[in-house]
JSON list of C-alpha atoms in Angstrom, two decimals:
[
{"chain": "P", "resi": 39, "resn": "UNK", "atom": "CA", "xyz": [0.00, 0.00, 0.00]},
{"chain": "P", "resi": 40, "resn": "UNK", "atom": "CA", "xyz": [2.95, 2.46, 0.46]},
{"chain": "P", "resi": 41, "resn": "UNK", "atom": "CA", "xyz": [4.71, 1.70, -2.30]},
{"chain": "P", "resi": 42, "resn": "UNK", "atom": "CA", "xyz": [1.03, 3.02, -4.19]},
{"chain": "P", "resi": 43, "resn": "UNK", "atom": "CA", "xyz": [1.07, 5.65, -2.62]},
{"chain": "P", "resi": 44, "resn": "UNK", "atom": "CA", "xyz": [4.22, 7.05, -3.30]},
{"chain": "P", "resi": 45, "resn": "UNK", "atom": "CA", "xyz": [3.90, 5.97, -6.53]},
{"chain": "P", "resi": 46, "resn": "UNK", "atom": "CA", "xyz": [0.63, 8.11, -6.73]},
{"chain": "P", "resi": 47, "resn": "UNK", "atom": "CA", "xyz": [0.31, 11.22, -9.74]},
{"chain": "P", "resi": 48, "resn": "UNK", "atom": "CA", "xyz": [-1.52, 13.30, -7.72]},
{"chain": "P", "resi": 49, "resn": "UNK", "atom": "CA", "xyz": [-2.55, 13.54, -3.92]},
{"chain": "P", "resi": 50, "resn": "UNK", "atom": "CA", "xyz": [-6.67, 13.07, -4.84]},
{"chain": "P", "resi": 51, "resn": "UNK", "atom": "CA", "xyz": [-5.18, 9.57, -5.90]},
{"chain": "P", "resi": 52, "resn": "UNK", "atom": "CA", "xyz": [-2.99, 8.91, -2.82]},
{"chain": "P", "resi": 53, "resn": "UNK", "atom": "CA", "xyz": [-5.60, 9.95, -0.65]},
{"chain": "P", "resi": 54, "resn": "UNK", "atom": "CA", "xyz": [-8.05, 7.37, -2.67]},
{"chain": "P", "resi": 55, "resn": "UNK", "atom": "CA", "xyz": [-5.30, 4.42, -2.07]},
{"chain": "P", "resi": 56, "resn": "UNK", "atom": "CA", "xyz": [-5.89, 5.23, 1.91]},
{"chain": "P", "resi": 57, "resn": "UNK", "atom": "CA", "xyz": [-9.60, 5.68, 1.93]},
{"chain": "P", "resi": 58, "resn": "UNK", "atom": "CA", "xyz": [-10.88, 3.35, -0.42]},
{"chain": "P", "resi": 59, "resn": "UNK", "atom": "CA", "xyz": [-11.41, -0.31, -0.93]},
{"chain": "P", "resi": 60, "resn": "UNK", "atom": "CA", "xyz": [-8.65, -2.54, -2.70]},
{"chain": "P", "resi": 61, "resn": "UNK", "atom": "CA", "xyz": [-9.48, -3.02, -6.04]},
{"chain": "P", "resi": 62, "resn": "UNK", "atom": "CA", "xyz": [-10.56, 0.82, -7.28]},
{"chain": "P", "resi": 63, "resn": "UNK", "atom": "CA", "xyz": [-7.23, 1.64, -8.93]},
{"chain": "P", "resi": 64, "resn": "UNK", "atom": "CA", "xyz": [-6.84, -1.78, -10.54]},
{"chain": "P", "resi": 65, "resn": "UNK", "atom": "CA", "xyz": [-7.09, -0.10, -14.46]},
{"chain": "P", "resi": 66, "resn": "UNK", "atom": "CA", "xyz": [-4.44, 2.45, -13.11]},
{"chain": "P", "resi": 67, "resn": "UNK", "atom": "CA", "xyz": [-2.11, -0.38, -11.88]},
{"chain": "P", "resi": 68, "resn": "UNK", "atom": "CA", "xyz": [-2.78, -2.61, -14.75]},
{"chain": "P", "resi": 69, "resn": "UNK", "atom": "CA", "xyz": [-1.78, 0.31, -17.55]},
{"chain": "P", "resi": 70, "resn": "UNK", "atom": "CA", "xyz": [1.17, 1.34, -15.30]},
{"chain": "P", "resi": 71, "resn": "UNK", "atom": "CA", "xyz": [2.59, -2.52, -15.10]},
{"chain": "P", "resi": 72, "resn": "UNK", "atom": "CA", "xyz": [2.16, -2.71, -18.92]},
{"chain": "P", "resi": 73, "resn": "UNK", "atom": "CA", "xyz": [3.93, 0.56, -19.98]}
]
């Protein structure tokens, strides 16, 4: 979860990691895995 976090564009998003439930940012991970 930290290592999302700091990995996070913006603060709305690394806010979001904390806050909401595991799987919200799974298109964000997914794109940034297969760049």
């Amino acid at each position: 979860m930290f290592a999302d976090v700091s990995s996070a564009d913006n603060w709305a998003d690394r806010w979001s990691y904390l806050l909401r439930g595991p799987g919200w940012a799974y298109d964000k991970r997914k794109a940034r895995l297969a760049a």
